[in-house]
CSV table of C-alpha atoms in Angstrom, one decimal:
chain,number,residue,atom,x,y,z
A,1,MET,CA,-0.2,-0.1,0.2
A,2,ARG,CA,2.8,2.4,0.9
A,3,TYR,CA,4.2,1.9,-2.8
A,4,LEU,CA,1.2,2.9,-4.2
A,5,GLU,CA,0.6,5.7,-2.1
A,6,GLN,CA,4.3,7.1,-3.1
A,7,LEU,CA,3.6,6.2,-6.8
A,8,ARG,CA,0.3,8.5,-6.5
A,9,GLU,CA,2.6,11.3,-4.7
A,10,THR,CA,4.9,11.4,-7.8
A,11,MET,CA,2.2,11.7,-10.3
A,12,SER,CA,0.0,14.4,-11.8
A,13,GLY,CA,-2.5,15.4,-14.7
A,14,ALA,CA,-3.3,12.7,-17.1
A,15,THR,CA,-0.1,10.7,-16.0
A,16,LEU,CA,-1.9,10.2,-12.4
A,17,GLU,CA,-5.5,9.8,-14.4
A,18,ARG,CA,-4.0,7.1,-16.7
A,19,LEU,CA,-1.5,5.4,-14.6
A,20,PHE,CA,-3.0,5.7,-11.2
A,21,ARG,CA,-6.5,5.6,-11.6
A,22,GLY,CA,-6.5,3.8,-14.7
A,23,ILE,CA,-9.0,6.5,-16.8
A,24,TRP,CA,-8.7,6.8,-20.3
A,25,CYS,CA,-7.6,10.0,-21.3
A,26,SER,CA,-4.9,12.4,-22.3
A,27,ALA,CA,-3.5,16.0,-21.7
A,28,GLN,CA,-5.3,17.3,-24.9
A,29,GLY,CA,-3.3,20.1,-26.5
A,30,ARG,CA,-0.3,19.6,-24.3
A,31,VAL,CA,3.0,17.9,-25.1
A,32,TRP,CA,5.0,18.7,-22.1
A,33,GLU,CA,3.2,19.1,-18.7
A,34,PRO,CA,6.1,21.3,-17.1
A,35,TRP,CA,4.9,23.5,-20.6
A,36,SER,CA,4.9,27.5,-19.6
A,37,PRO,CA,3.9,30.5,-21.5
A,38,ALA,CA,6.4,32.5,-19.3
A,39,VAL,CA,9.4,30.6,-20.1
A,40,HIS,CA,8.5,28.6,-23.5
A,41,MET,CA,7.0,32.0,-25.3
A,42,LEU,CA,8.9,35.1,-26.4
A,43,LEU,CA,8.0,38.1,-27.2
A,44,GLY,CA,9.6,39.3,-30.8
A,45,ARG,CA,9.7,39.7,-34.6
A,46,THR,CA,12.0,39.2,-37.8
A,47,GLU,CA,13.4,41.6,-39.7
A,48,ARG,CA,15.7,41.5,-42.9
A,49,ASP,CA,18.6,43.6,-43.4
A,50,GLU,CA,18.1,44.9,-46.9
A,51,GLU,CA,21.8,44.9,-47.6
A,52,SER,CA,22.9,41.4,-46.6
A,53,GLY,CA,19.6,39.4,-47.3
A,54,ARG,CA,19.7,38.1,-43.5
A,55,ILE,CA,17.0,37.5,-41.2
A,56,TYR,CA,17.2,38.4,-37.4
A,57,LEU,CA,14.9,37.5,-34.8
A,58,LEU,CA,14.6,40.6,-32.5
A,59,VAL,CA,13.7,39.4,-29.1
A,60,GLN,CA,12.1,42.1,-26.2
A,61,GLY,CA,14.4,41.9,-23.2
A,62,GLY,CA,16.6,38.6,-24.7
A,63,VAL,CA,17.0,35.2,-24.2
A,64,ARG,CA,20.2,34.1,-24.4
A,65,PRO,CA,23.0,35.3,-21.2
A,66,ASN,CA,24.9,38.2,-21.6
A,67,ALA,CA,22.4,39.4,-24.5
A,68,VAL,CA,23.2,42.6,-26.1
A,69,LEU,CA,20.1,44.6,-26.4
A,70,ASP,CA,19.6,47.4,-28.6
A,71,ALA,CA,18.0,50.9,-27.5
A,72,ASP,CA,14.8,49.7,-28.0
A,73,GLY,CA,15.5,46.8,-25.8
A,74,PHE,CA,15.6,44.1,-28.1
A,75,GLU,CA,18.2,41.0,-28.6
A,76,ARG,CA,18.9,40.5,-32.4
A,77,ILE,CA,19.5,36.9,-33.1
A,78,GLU,CA,20.7,36.0,-36.6
A,79,LEU,CA,19.0,33.0,-38.0
A,80,HIS,CA,20.8,30.9,-40.2
A,81,LYS,CA,18.2,28.2,-41.6
A,82,PHE,CA,15.0,27.9,-42.0
A,83,ILE,CA,12.1,24.3,-42.0
A,84,GLY,CA,8.7,24.4,-42.4
A,85,SER,CA,6.3,21.9,-40.4
A,86,GLN,CA,2.7,21.0,-41.6
A,87,ASP,CA,0.0,19.4,-40.2
A,88,ILE,CA,-3.0,19.4,-43.0
A,89,GLY,CA,-5.7,18.4,-40.2
A,90,HIS,CA,-8.3,17.6,-42.7
A,91,GLU,CA,-11.8,18.2,-40.4
A,92,GLU,CA,-9.8,19.0,-37.7
A,93,PRO,CA,-7.2,22.6,-37.3
A,94,GLY,CA,-4.2,22.4,-39.7
A,95,VAL,CA,-1.3,24.2,-39.2
A,96,ALA,CA,1.8,25.4,-40.9
A,97,GLN,CA,4.5,26.8,-39.2
A,98,VAL,CA,8.3,28.1,-40.3
A,99,TRP,CA,11.1,27.5,-37.8
A,100,GLY,CA,14.3,29.8,-37.7
A,101,LEU,CA,17.8,28.0,-36.3
A,102,ASP,CA,20.3,30.2,-34.8
A,103,SER,CA,24.1,29.5,-34.5
A,104,ASP,CA,23.8,26.8,-31.8
A,105,SER,CA,20.7,25.3,-33.3
A,106,ARG,CA,17.9,26.9,-31.7
A,107,MET,CA,14.9,26.7,-33.2
A,108,TYR,CA,12.3,29.6,-32.8
A,109,MET,CA,8.6,29.5,-34.7
A,110,VAL,CA,8.9,32.5,-36.8
A,111,ALA,CA,5.7,32.3,-38.6
A,112,GLU,CA,2.3,30.5,-38.5
A,113,VAL,CA,-0.8,29.8,-40.4
A,114,TYR,CA,-3.5,28.0,-38.4
A,115,ARG,CA,-6.8,27.2,-40.1
A,116,THR,CA,-9.8,24.6,-40.5
A,117,LYS,CA,-10.7,22.4,-43.5
A,118,TRP,CA,-8.4,23.9,-45.8
A,119,ASP,CA,-7.7,21.9,-48.8
A,120,HIS,CA,-4.5,21.1,-50.7
A,121,ASN,CA,-4.7,24.0,-52.8
A,122,GLU,CA,-4.9,26.3,-49.9
A,123,TRP,CA,-2.1,25.0,-48.0
A,124,ALA,CA,0.3,25.3,-51.2
A,125,GLU,CA,-1.1,29.3,-51.4
A,126,ALA,CA,-0.4,29.9,-47.8
A,127,TRP,CA,3.0,28.2,-48.1
A,128,ALA,CA,4.1,29.9,-51.6
A,129,GLU,CA,3.8,33.0,-49.4
A,130,LEU,CA,5.4,31.7,-46.1
A,131,LEU,CA,8.5,31.0,-48.7
A,132,GLU,CA,8.3,34.6,-50.2
A,133,GLU,CA,9.4,35.5,-46.9
A,134,PHE,CA,11.4,32.8,-45.5
A,135,PRO,CA,13.8,30.7,-47.7
A,136,VAL,CA,13.1,27.4,-46.2
A,137,ARG,CA,15.0,24.4,-46.9
A,138,LEU,CA,12.5,21.5,-46.1
A,139,ILE,CA,9.2,21.2,-45.1
A,140,VAL,CA,8.3,17.8,-43.0
A,141,THR,CA,4.4,17.0,-43.8
A,142,ASP,CA,2.1,15.0,-42.8
A,143,HIS,CA,2.6,11.3,-44.3
A,144,ASP,CA,-0.3,12.3,-46.9
A,145,PRO,CA,1.5,11.2,-50.1
A,146,SER,CA,-1.3,13.0,-52.4
A,147,PHE,CA,-0.7,16.3,-49.9
A,148,GLN,CA,3.1,16.1,-50.3
A,149,LYS,CA,2.8,15.3,-54.2
A,150,ASN,CA,0.6,18.1,-54.7
A,151,LEU,CA,2.7,21.0,-52.4
A,152,ASN,CA,5.7,20.0,-54.4
A,153,HIS,CA,4.1,20.6,-57.5
A,154,LYS,CA,2.6,23.8,-56.7
A,155,LEU,CA,5.8,25.0,-54.8
A,156,ARG,CA,7.5,24.4,-58.4
A,157,ARG,CA,5.4,27.2,-59.5
A,158,ALA,CA,6.3,29.5,-56.7
A,159,PRO,CA,8.9,32.2,-57.2
A,160,GLY,CA,12.2,30.3,-56.5
A,161,GLY,CA,10.2,27.1,-56.2
A,162,ARG,CA,11.8,23.8,-56.1
A,163,PRO,CA,10.4,20.6,-54.4
A,164,ILE,CA,11.2,20.7,-50.9
A,165,VAL,CA,8.6,18.6,-48.9
A,166,ARG,CA,9.0,15.5,-47.4
A,167,GLY,CA,7.0,12.9,-45.1
């Protein structure tokens, strides 16, 4: 009995419900139980240097140790690579995201499109717009082969288009 009591004391949330109480449930919409907007969300914006073409993430208050802040209180982080992610959603909401990586391979979500009941062509149009703003190297998608084929076909016609979709 003491063993069960110790287990119960160490569990919380959906883990406690599933493993201790035997209730079939999940923490809907959550990936990490300790996730906190105060820790994991940054207030910032992207900015392109017109001369060099480099893209920077400007984060209010800074995020890195010893961050150098500009006169407006923003840290300037150069983003070196961009990747995309896509969940088309079908009847449920779908999402397209662009992630920028800094020199230490930390990832920052810099753009997101979140819609319900969009078809393949609507997602392709959204990606064409995102690709005009960010030099995305790869888009990781759902395993749906027809979506991947359609998106690759449409993106070939986008400015600078090339097939970059992988399931």
